[in-house]
Amino acid sequence: MSETGKSEGTSRDTEAAEGVSGERAEAAARPQSSNWNAAYEENADDADKAGPSKEDAARIAALEAENADVKDRLLRLAADMENLRRRTEREIKDARTYAVTSFAREMLSVADNLQRALDAVPEEHRSDESSGLKALIEGVEMTEKGLASTLEKHGVRRLEPEGQRFDPNFHQAMFEIPNTEVPNGTVLQVVQAGYAIGDRVLRPAMVGVSKGGPKAAAAEAKGAEAEAGTGQ
């Protein structure tokens, strides 16, 4: 081979050697993290294709069951706390409303005695200033009104059932009064006043009720028809 050919072959071998050396240097200079990221992504793709293992699936199922159980217990606890809050509010309200029940019941006898004293005074003495009873009567009346106002201030109200339909929850029938002009079971006379505190009966009213009249339902229907006719 000529010197020229020899030199050309040698130069080619040199260039090839230099190319291999450059590729190795470039690979050595490349960051190692890139190789790791590529390997991690490849393993992740393989894991995704393979799907979760049985151990992972069992663990996920156990965690989901535990999460559902904790959620259920929290919901039950929240419901219990809400019920407790409402019950406490109701008990506090009842305590405020009915705290004076026993005291108010004892004071009813005082109110009854004052009312009896006023009822016992003859009518002619109420306007007779010369007897000196007028001022006393006025004082007793003011005392009776003040007591009634104080009781009402604390939630105790007097029942006024006269003319109303008899209600066994608030009234106590003492006798019957024959009367065909009013519906049967109407309160016509109050023997002793009744009182209520809040929604509870402190003392039922002792009353006399009508007997012999039309039934209350028929009387109400007749009254409604009369009102409809008047409206037309």
Coordinates of N, CA and C in Angstrom, one line a residue:
M1 N 0.9 -1.2 0.0 CA 0.0 0.0 0.0 C 0.9 1.2 0.0
S2 N 0.4 2.3 -0.7 CA 1.2 3.5 -0.8 C 1.2 4.3 0.5
E3 N 2.1 5.1 0.5 CA 2.2 6.0 1.7 C 0.9 6.8 1.9
T4 N 0.4 7.2 0.7 CA -0.8 8.0 0.8 C -2.0 7.1 1.4
G5 N -2.1 5.9 0.9 CA -3.2 5.0 1.4 C -3.0 4.7 2.8
K6 N -1.8 4.5 3.2 CA -1.5 4.2 4.6 C -1.8 5.3 5.5
S7 N -1.5 6.5 5.0 CA -1.9 7.6 5.9 C -3.3 7.8 6.0
E8 N -4.1 7.6 4.9 CA -5.5 7.8 4.9 C -6.1 6.7 5.8
G9 N -5.7 5.5 5.8 CA -6.3 4.5 6.7 C -6.0 4.8 8.1
T10 N -4.8 5.3 8.3 CA -4.4 5.6 9.7 C -5.3 6.7 10.2
S11 N -5.6 7.7 9.4 CA -6.4 8.9 9.8 C -7.8 8.5 10.1
R12 N -8.3 7.5 9.2 CA -9.7 7.0 9.5 C -9.8 6.3 10.8
D13 N -8.8 5.5 11.1 CA -8.8 4.8 12.4 C -8.7 5.7 13.5
T14 N -7.9 6.7 13.3 CA -7.8 7.8 14.4 C -9.1 8.5 14.6
E15 N -9.8 8.8 13.5 CA -11.1 9.5 13.6 C -12.1 8.6 14.3
A16 N -12.1 7.3 14.0 CA -13.1 6.4 14.6 C -12.8 6.2 16.1
A17 N -11.5 6.2 16.4 CA -11.2 6.1 17.8 C -11.6 7.3 18.6
E18 N -11.4 8.4 17.9 CA -11.8 9.7 18.6 C -13.3 9.7 18.7
G19 N -14.1 9.2 17.8 CA -15.6 9.2 17.9 C -16.0 8.4 19.0
V20 N -15.4 7.2 19.2 CA -15.8 6.3 20.3 C -15.5 7.0 21.6
S21 N -14.3 7.6 21.6 CA -13.9 8.2 22.9 C -14.8 9.4 23.2
G22 N -15.3 10.1 22.2 CA -16.2 11.2 22.4 C -17.6 10.8 22.9
E23 N -18.1 9.6 22.4 CA -19.3 9.1 22.9 C -19.2 8.7 24.3
R24 N -18.1 8.0 24.6 CA -17.9 7.6 26.0 C -17.8 8.8 26.9
A25 N -17.1 9.8 26.5 CA -17.0 11.0 27.3 C -18.3 11.7 27.5
E26 N -19.2 11.7 26.4 CA -20.5 12.3 26.5 C -21.4 11.5 27.5
A27 N -21.3 10.2 27.4 CA -22.1 9.4 28.3 C -21.6 9.6 29.7
A28 N -20.3 9.7 29.9 CA -19.8 9.9 31.3 C -20.2 11.3 31.8
A29 N -20.3 12.3 30.9 CA -20.7 13.7 31.3 C -22.2 13.8 31.5
R30 N -23.0 12.9 30.9 CA -24.5 13.0 31.1 C -24.8 12.8 32.6
P31 N -25.8 13.6 33.1 CA -26.1 13.4 34.6 C -26.7 12.1 34.8
Q32 N -26.2 11.5 36.0 CA -26.7 10.2 36.4 C -28.2 10.2 36.7
S33 N -28.7 11.3 37.2 CA -30.2 11.4 37.5 C -31.0 11.1 36.3
S34 N -30.6 11.5 35.1 CA -31.4 11.2 34.0 C -31.6 9.8 33.7
N35 N -30.5 9.0 33.9 CA -30.6 7.6 33.8 C -31.5 7.0 34.8
W36 N -31.4 7.5 36.1 CA -32.3 7.0 37.1 C -33.7 7.3 36.8
N37 N -34.0 8.5 36.4 CA -35.4 8.9 36.0 C -36.0 8.0 34.9
A38 N -35.2 7.7 34.0 CA -35.6 6.9 32.9 C -35.9 5.5 33.4
A39 N -35.0 5.0 34.3 CA -35.3 3.6 34.8 C -36.5 3.6 35.7
Y40 N -36.7 4.7 36.5 CA -37.9 4.7 37.4 C -39.2 4.8 36.6
E41 N -39.2 5.6 35.5 CA -40.4 5.7 34.7 C -40.7 4.4 34.0
E42 N -39.6 3.7 33.6 CA -39.8 2.4 32.9 C -40.4 1.4 33.9
N43 N -39.9 1.4 35.2 CA -40.4 0.5 36.2 C -41.9 0.8 36.6
A44 N -42.2 2.2 36.6 CA -43.5 2.6 36.9 C -44.5 2.2 35.9
D45 N -44.1 2.3 34.6 CA -45.0 1.9 33.5 C -45.2 0.4 33.6
D46 N -44.2 -0.4 34.0 CA -44.4 -1.8 34.1 C -45.3 -2.2 35.3
A47 N -45.2 -1.4 36.4 CA -46.0 -1.6 37.6 C -47.5 -1.3 37.2
D48 N -47.7 -0.2 36.5 CA -49.0 0.2 36.1 C -49.7 -0.9 35.2
K49 N -48.9 -1.4 34.3 CA -49.4 -2.4 33.4 C -49.7 -3.7 34.2
A50 N -48.9 -4.0 35.2 CA -49.1 -5.2 36.0 C -50.3 -5.0 37.0
G51 N -50.7 -3.8 37.4 CA -51.8 -3.5 38.4 C -51.3 -3.8 39.8
P52 N -52.2 -3.3 40.8 CA -51.8 -3.5 42.2 C -51.7 -5.0 42.6
S53 N -50.8 -5.3 43.5 CA -50.7 -6.6 44.0 C -51.8 -7.0 44.9
K54 N -51.9 -8.3 45.3 CA -53.0 -8.7 46.2 C -52.8 -8.1 47.6
E55 N -51.5 -7.9 48.0 CA -51.3 -7.3 49.3 C -51.8 -5.8 49.3
D56 N -51.5 -5.1 48.2 CA -51.9 -3.7 48.1 C -53.4 -3.6 48.0
A57 N -54.1 -4.5 47.3 CA -55.6 -4.5 47.2 C -56.2 -4.8 48.6
A58 N -55.6 -5.7 49.3 CA -56.1 -6.0 50.7 C -55.9 -4.8 51.6
R59 N -54.8 -4.2 51.5 CA -54.5 -3.0 52.3 C -55.5 -1.9 52.0
I60 N -55.7 -1.7 50.7 CA -56.7 -0.6 50.3 C -58.1 -0.9 50.8
A61 N -58.5 -2.1 50.7 CA -59.8 -2.5 51.2 C -59.9 -2.3 52.7
A62 N -58.9 -2.7 53.4 CA -58.9 -2.5 54.9 C -59.0 -1.0 55.3
L63 N -58.2 -0.2 54.5 CA -58.2 1.3 54.8 C -59.6 1.9 54.5
E64 N -60.2 1.4 53.4 CA -61.6 1.9 53.0 C -62.6 1.5 54.1
A65 N -62.5 0.3 54.6 CA -63.4 -0.1 55.6 C -63.2 0.7 56.9
E66 N -62.0 0.9 57.3 CA -61.7 1.7 58.5 C -62.2 3.1 58.3
N67 N -62.0 3.7 57.1 CA -62.5 5.0 56.8 C -64.0 5.1 57.0
A68 N -64.7 4.1 56.4 CA -66.2 4.1 56.5 C -66.6 4.0 58.0
D69 N -65.9 3.2 58.7 CA -66.3 3.0 60.1 C -66.1 4.3 60.9
V70 N -65.0 5.0 60.7 CA -64.7 6.2 61.4 C -65.7 7.3 61.0
K71 N -66.1 7.3 59.7 CA -67.1 8.3 59.3 C -68.4 8.0 59.9
D72 N -68.8 6.8 60.0 CA -70.1 6.4 60.6 C -70.1 6.8 62.1
R73 N -69.0 6.5 62.8 CA -68.9 6.9 64.2 C -69.0 8.4 64.4
L74 N -68.4 9.2 63.5 CA -68.4 10.6 63.6 C -69.8 11.2 63.4
L75 N -70.5 10.6 62.4 CA -71.9 11.0 62.2 C -72.8 10.7 63.4
R76 N -72.6 9.5 64.0 CA -73.4 9.2 65.1 C -73.1 10.1 66.3
L77 N -71.8 10.4 66.5 CA -71.4 11.3 67.5 C -72.0 12.7 67.3
A78 N -72.0 13.2 66.1 CA -72.6 14.5 65.8 C -74.1 14.5 66.1
A79 N -74.8 13.4 65.7 CA -76.2 13.3 66.0 C -76.5 13.3 67.5
D80 N -75.7 12.6 68.2 CA -75.8 12.5 69.7 C -75.6 13.9 70.3
M81 N -74.6 14.6 69.8 CA -74.4 15.9 70.4 C -75.5 16.9 70.1
E82 N -76.1 16.8 68.9 CA -77.2 17.6 68.5 C -78.4 17.3 69.4
N83 N -78.7 16.0 69.6 CA -79.8 15.7 70.5 C -79.6 16.2 71.9
L84 N -78.3 16.0 72.4 CA -78.0 16.5 73.7 C -78.2 18.0 73.8
R85 N -77.8 18.7 72.8 CA -78.0 20.2 72.8 C -79.4 20.6 72.8
R86 N -80.2 19.9 72.0 CA -81.7 20.2 72.0 C -82.3 19.9 73.3
R87 N -82.0 18.7 73.9 CA -82.5 18.3 75.2 C -82.1 19.3 76.3
T88 N -80.9 19.7 76.3 CA -80.4 20.7 77.3 C -81.2 22.0 77.2
E89 N -81.4 22.5 75.9 CA -82.1 23.7 75.7 C -83.5 23.6 76.2
R90 N -84.1 22.4 75.9 CA -85.5 22.2 76.4 C -85.6 22.1 77.9
E91 N -84.7 21.5 78.5 CA -84.7 21.4 80.0 C -84.4 22.7 80.6
I92 N -83.5 23.5 80.1 CA -83.3 24.9 80.6 C -84.6 25.7 80.5
K93 N -85.2 25.6 79.3 CA -86.5 26.4 79.1 C -87.5 26.0 80.0
D94 N -87.7 24.7 80.2 CA -88.7 24.2 81.2 C -88.4 24.6 82.6
A95 N -87.1 24.6 83.0 CA -86.7 25.0 84.3 C -87.0 26.5 84.6
R96 N -86.8 27.3 83.5 CA -87.2 28.7 83.7 C -88.7 28.9 83.8
T97 N -89.4 28.1 83.0 CA -90.9 28.3 82.9 C -91.5 27.8 84.1
Y98 N -91.1 26.6 84.6 CA -91.9 25.9 85.6 C -91.1 25.9 87.0
A99 N -90.2 26.8 87.1 CA -89.4 26.8 88.4 C -90.3 27.2 89.6
V100 N -91.3 28.1 89.3 CA -92.1 28.6 90.4 C -93.4 27.9 90.5
T101 N -93.5 26.7 89.9 CA -94.8 25.9 89.9 C -95.3 25.7 91.4
S102 N -94.4 25.2 92.2 CA -94.9 24.9 93.6 C -95.3 26.2 94.3
F103 N -94.5 27.2 94.2 CA -94.8 28.5 94.9 C -96.1 29.0 94.3
A104 N -96.3 29.0 93.0 CA -97.5 29.6 92.4 C -98.7 28.8 92.9
R105 N -98.6 27.5 93.0 CA -99.7 26.7 93.4 C -100.1 27.0 94.9
E106 N -99.1 27.3 95.7 CA -99.4 27.7 97.1 C -100.1 29.1 97.1
M107 N -99.7 30.0 96.2 CA -100.3 31.3 96.2 C -101.7 31.4 95.7
L108 N -102.2 30.3 95.0 CA -103.5 30.3 94.5 C -104.5 30.3 95.6
S109 N -104.2 29.8 96.8 CA -105.1 29.8 97.9 C -105.3 31.3 98.4
V110 N -104.2 32.0 98.3 CA -104.3 33.4 98.7 C -105.2 34.2 97.7
A111 N -105.0 33.9 96.5 CA -105.9 34.6 95.5 C -107.3 34.2 95.7
D112 N -107.6 32.9 96.0 CA -109.0 32.5 96.2 C -109.6 33.2 97.4
N113 N -108.8 33.4 98.5 CA -109.3 34.0 99.7 C -109.6 35.5 99.4
L114 N -108.8 36.1 98.7 CA -109.0 37.6 98.3 C -110.3 37.7 97.5
Q115 N -110.5 36.7 96.6 CA -111.7 36.8 95.7 C -112.9 36.5 96.6
R116 N -112.8 35.6 97.5 CA -114.0 35.3 98.3 C -114.3 36.5 99.2
A117 N -113.3 37.2 99.7 CA -113.6 38.4 100.5 C -114.3 39.4 99.7
L118 N -113.9 39.6 98.5 CA -114.6 40.6 97.6 C -116.0 40.1 97.3
D119 N -116.2 38.9 97.1 CA -117.6 38.4 96.7 C -118.5 38.4 97.9
A120 N -118.0 38.4 99.1 CA -118.8 38.4 100.3 C -119.3 39.8 100.7
V121 N -118.7 40.8 100.1 CA -119.1 42.2 100.4 C -120.4 42.5 99.7
P122 N -121.5 42.9 100.5 CA -122.7 43.3 99.8 C -122.5 44.5 98.8
E123 N -123.3 44.5 97.8 CA -123.2 45.5 96.8 C -123.4 46.9 97.3
E124 N -124.3 47.0 98.2 CA -124.6 48.4 98.7 C -123.5 49.0 99.5
H125 N -122.6 48.2 100.1 CA -121.5 48.7 100.8 C -120.3 49.1 99.9
R126 N -120.3 48.7 98.7 CA -119.2 49.1 97.8 C -119.2 50.6 97.5
S127 N -120.4 51.2 97.5 CA -120.5 52.6 97.2 C -120.9 53.4 98.4
D128 N -120.9 52.8 99.6 CA -121.3 53.6 100.8 C -120.0 54.1 101.4
E129 N -119.8 55.3 101.3 CA -118.5 55.9 101.9 C -118.6 56.1 103.4
S130 N -119.8 56.2 103.9 CA -120.0 56.5 105.3 C -119.7 55.3 106.2
S131 N -119.8 54.1 105.6 CA -119.5 52.9 106.4 C -118.0 52.7 106.6
G132 N -117.2 53.3 105.8 CA -115.8 53.1 105.9 C -115.3 51.9 105.2
L133 N -116.1 51.1 104.6 CA -115.7 49.9 103.9 C -115.3 50.1 102.5
K134 N -115.6 51.2 101.9 CA -115.2 51.5 100.5 C -113.7 51.5 100.3
A135 N -113.0 52.1 101.2 CA -111.6 52.2 101.1 C -111.0 50.8 101.4
L136 N -111.5 50.0 102.3 CA -111.0 48.7 102.6 C -111.3 47.8 101.4
I137 N -112.4 47.9 100.8 CA -112.7 47.1 99.6 C -111.8 47.4 98.4
E138 N -111.6 48.7 98.2 CA -110.6 49.1 97.2 C -109.2 48.6 97.4
G139 N -108.8 48.6 98.7 CA -107.5 48.1 99.0 C -107.4 46.6 98.7
V140 N -108.5 45.8 99.1 CA -108.5 44.4 98.8 C -108.5 44.1 97.3
E141 N -109.2 44.9 96.6 CA -109.3 44.8 95.1 C -107.9 45.0 94.5
M142 N -107.2 46.1 95.0 CA -105.9 46.4 94.5 C -104.9 45.3 94.8
T143 N -105.0 44.7 96.0 CA -104.2 43.6 96.4 C -104.4 42.4 95.5
E144 N -105.7 42.1 95.2 CA -106.0 40.9 94.4 C -105.5 41.1 93.0
K145 N -105.6 42.3 92.4 CA -105.1 42.6 91.1 C -103.6 42.6 91.0
G146 N -102.9 43.0 92.1 CA -101.5 43.0 92.1 C -101.0 41.6 92.2
L147 N -101.6 40.7 93.0 CA -101.2 39.3 93.0 C -101.4 38.6 91.7
A148 N -102.6 38.9 91.0 CA -102.8 38.3 89.7 C -101.8 38.8 88.7
S149 N -101.4 40.1 88.8 CA -100.4 40.6 87.9 C -99.0 40.0 88.1
T150 N -98.7 39.8 89.4 CA -97.4 39.1 89.7 C -97.4 37.7 89.2
L151 N -98.5 37.0 89.4 CA -98.5 35.6 88.9 C -98.4 35.5 87.4
E152 N -99.1 36.5 86.7 CA -99.0 36.5 85.3 C -97.6 36.8 84.8
K153 N -96.9 37.7 85.5 CA -95.5 38.1 85.2 C -94.6 36.8 85.2
H154 N -94.9 35.9 86.0 CA -94.1 34.7 86.1 C -94.7 33.5 85.3
G155 N -95.6 33.8 84.4 CA -96.1 32.8 83.5 C -97.4 32.1 83.9
V156 N -97.9 32.5 85.0 CA -99.2 31.9 85.5 C -100.4 32.7 85.1
R157 N -101.3 32.1 84.3 CA -102.4 32.8 83.8 C -103.7 32.2 84.3
R158 N -104.7 33.0 84.4 CA -106.0 32.5 84.9 C -106.8 32.1 83.7
L159 N -107.5 30.9 83.9 CA -108.3 30.4 82.9 C -109.7 31.0 82.9
E160 N -110.2 31.4 81.7 CA -111.6 32.0 81.6 C -112.4 31.1 80.7
P161 N -112.9 30.0 81.3 CA -113.6 29.0 80.4 C -115.1 29.3 80.2
E162 N -115.7 30.3 80.8 CA -117.1 30.5 80.7 C -117.5 30.8 79.3
G163 N -118.5 30.0 78.8 CA -118.9 30.2 77.4 C -118.1 29.3 76.4
Q164 N -117.0 28.7 76.8 CA -116.2 27.9 76.0 C -116.7 26.4 76.0
R165 N -116.2 25.6 75.1 CA -116.5 24.2 75.1 C -115.7 23.5 76.2
F166 N -116.3 22.6 76.9 CA -115.6 21.9 78.0 C -114.4 21.1 77.5
D167 N -113.3 21.3 78.2 CA -112.0 20.7 77.9 C -111.6 19.9 79.1
P168 N -111.6 18.6 79.1 CA -111.2 17.9 80.3 C -109.7 18.1 80.7
N169 N -108.9 18.6 79.8 CA -107.5 18.9 80.1 C -107.3 20.1 81.0
F170 N -108.3 21.0 80.9 CA -108.2 22.3 81.6 C -109.4 22.5 82.6
H171 N -110.4 21.7 82.4 CA -111.6 21.9 83.2 C -112.0 20.7 84.0
Q172 N -112.7 20.9 85.1 CA -113.2 19.8 85.9 C -114.7 20.0 86.1
A173 N -115.5 19.2 85.5 CA -117.0 19.3 85.6 C -117.5 18.9 87.0
M174 N -118.2 19.9 87.6 CA -118.7 19.6 89.0 C -120.2 19.2 88.9
F175 N -121.0 19.8 88.0 CA -122.4 19.5 87.8 C -122.8 19.9 86.4
E176 N -124.0 19.5 86.0 CA -124.6 19.8 84.7 C -125.8 20.7 84.9
I177 N -125.9 21.6 83.9 CA -127.0 22.6 83.9 C -127.9 22.4 82.7
P178 N -129.1 22.0 82.9 CA -130.0 21.8 81.7 C -130.2 23.1 80.9
N179 N -129.9 23.0 79.7 CA -130.1 24.2 78.8 C -130.1 23.7 77.4
T180 N -131.2 24.0 76.7 CA -131.4 23.5 75.3 C -131.0 24.6 74.3
E181 N -130.6 25.8 74.8 CA -130.3 26.9 73.9 C -128.8 26.9 73.5
V182 N -128.0 26.3 74.2 CA -126.5 26.3 73.9 C -126.1 24.9 73.6
P183 N -125.0 24.7 72.9 CA -124.5 23.4 72.6 C -124.2 22.6 73.8
N184 N -124.4 21.3 73.7 CA -124.1 20.4 74.9 C -122.6 20.4 75.2
G185 N -122.3 20.5 76.5 CA -120.9 20.5 77.0 C -120.3 21.9 77.0
T186 N -121.1 22.9 77.0 CA -120.6 24.3 77.1 C -120.5 24.7 78.6
V187 N -119.4 25.3 78.9 CA -119.2 25.8 80.3 C -120.1 27.0 80.5
L188 N -121.0 26.9 81.5 CA -122.0 27.9 81.8 C -121.7 28.6 83.1
Q189 N -121.0 28.0 84.0 CA -120.7 28.5 85.3 C -119.3 28.1 85.8
V190 N -118.6 29.0 86.4 CA -117.3 28.7 87.0 C -117.4 28.8 88.5
V191 N -117.2 27.6 89.1 CA -117.3 27.6 90.6 C -115.9 28.0 91.2
Q192 N -114.9 27.6 90.7 CA -113.5 28.0 91.1 C -112.6 28.2 89.9
A193 N -111.9 29.3 89.9 CA -111.1 29.7 88.8 C -109.9 28.7 88.7
G194 N -109.6 28.4 87.4 CA -108.4 27.6 87.1 C -107.2 28.4 86.7
Y195 N -106.1 27.8 86.8 CA -104.8 28.5 86.4 C -103.9 27.5 85.6
A196 N -103.1 28.1 84.8 CA -102.2 27.3 84.0 C -100.8 28.0 84.0
I197 N -99.8 27.3 83.9 CA -98.4 27.8 83.8 C -97.7 27.2 82.6
G198 N -97.4 28.1 81.7 CA -96.9 27.6 80.4 C -97.9 26.8 79.7
D199 N -97.6 25.6 79.3 CA -98.5 24.7 78.6 C -99.1 23.7 79.6
R200 N -98.8 23.8 80.9 CA -99.3 22.8 81.9 C -100.4 23.5 82.7
V201 N -101.3 22.6 83.2 CA -102.4 23.0 84.1 C -101.9 23.1 85.5
L202 N -102.0 24.3 86.1 CA -101.6 24.4 87.5 C -102.7 24.0 88.4
R203 N -104.0 24.3 88.0 CA -105.1 23.9 88.7 C -106.3 23.9 87.7
P204 N -107.0 22.8 87.5 CA -108.2 22.9 86.6 C -109.3 23.8 87.2
A205 N -110.0 24.4 86.3 CA -111.2 25.2 86.6 C -112.4 24.3 87.0
M206 N -113.0 24.5 88.1 CA -114.2 23.7 88.5 C -115.4 24.4 87.9
V207 N -116.1 23.7 87.0 CA -117.2 24.4 86.2 C -118.4 23.6 86.2
G208 N -119.5 24.2 85.8 CA -120.8 23.6 85.5 C -121.0 23.6 84.0
V209 N -121.4 22.5 83.4 CA -121.6 22.4 81.9 C -123.0 22.2 81.6
S210 N -123.3 22.6 80.3 CA -124.7 22.5 79.9 C -125.1 21.1 79.5
K211 N -126.4 20.8 79.5 CA -126.9 19.5 79.2 C -128.2 19.7 78.5
G212 N -128.4 18.9 77.5 CA -129.7 18.9 76.8 C -129.8 19.7 75.5
G213 N -128.7 20.4 75.2 CA -128.7 21.2 73.9 C -128.2 20.3 72.8
P214 N -128.1 21.0 71.6 CA -127.5 20.2 70.4 C -126.1 19.9 70.6
K215 N -125.6 18.9 69.9 CA -124.2 18.5 70.0 C -123.3 19.6 69.4
A216 N -122.2 19.7 70.0 CA -121.3 20.8 69.6 C -120.9 20.8 68.2
A217 N -120.7 19.6 67.6 CA -120.3 19.5 66.2 C -121.5 20.0 65.3
A218 N -122.7 19.6 65.6 CA -123.9 20.1 64.8 C -124.1 21.6 65.0
A219 N -123.9 22.1 66.2 CA -124.0 23.5 66.4 C -123.0 24.3 65.6
E220 N -121.7 23.8 65.6 CA -120.7 24.5 64.9 C -120.9 24.5 63.4
A221 N -121.5 23.3 62.9 CA -121.8 23.3 61.4 C -122.9 24.2 61.1
K222 N -123.9 24.3 62.0 CA -125.0 25.2 61.7 C -124.6 26.7 61.8
G223 N -123.6 27.0 62.7 CA -123.1 28.3 62.8 C -122.3 28.7 61.5
A224 N -121.5 27.7 61.0 CA -120.8 27.9 59.8 C -121.7 28.2 58.6
E225 N -122.8 27.4 58.5 CA -123.7 27.6 57.4 C -124.3 29.0 57.5
A226 N -124.6 29.5 58.7 CA -125.2 30.8 58.9 C -124.3 31.9 58.5
E227 N -123.0 31.7 58.9 CA -122.0 32.7 58.5 C -121.8 32.7 57.0
A228 N -121.8 31.5 56.3 CA -121.7 31.5 54.9 C -122.8 32.2 54.2
G229 N -124.1 32.0 54.7 CA -125.2 32.6 54.1 C -125.2 34.1 54.3
T230 N -124.7 34.6 55.5 CA -124.5 36.0 55.7 C -123.5 36.6 54.8
G231 N -122.5 35.9 54.5 CA -121.4 36.4 53.6 C -121.9 36.5 52.2
Q232 N -122.8 35.7 51.8 CA -123.3 35.8 50.4 C -124.2 37.0 50.3

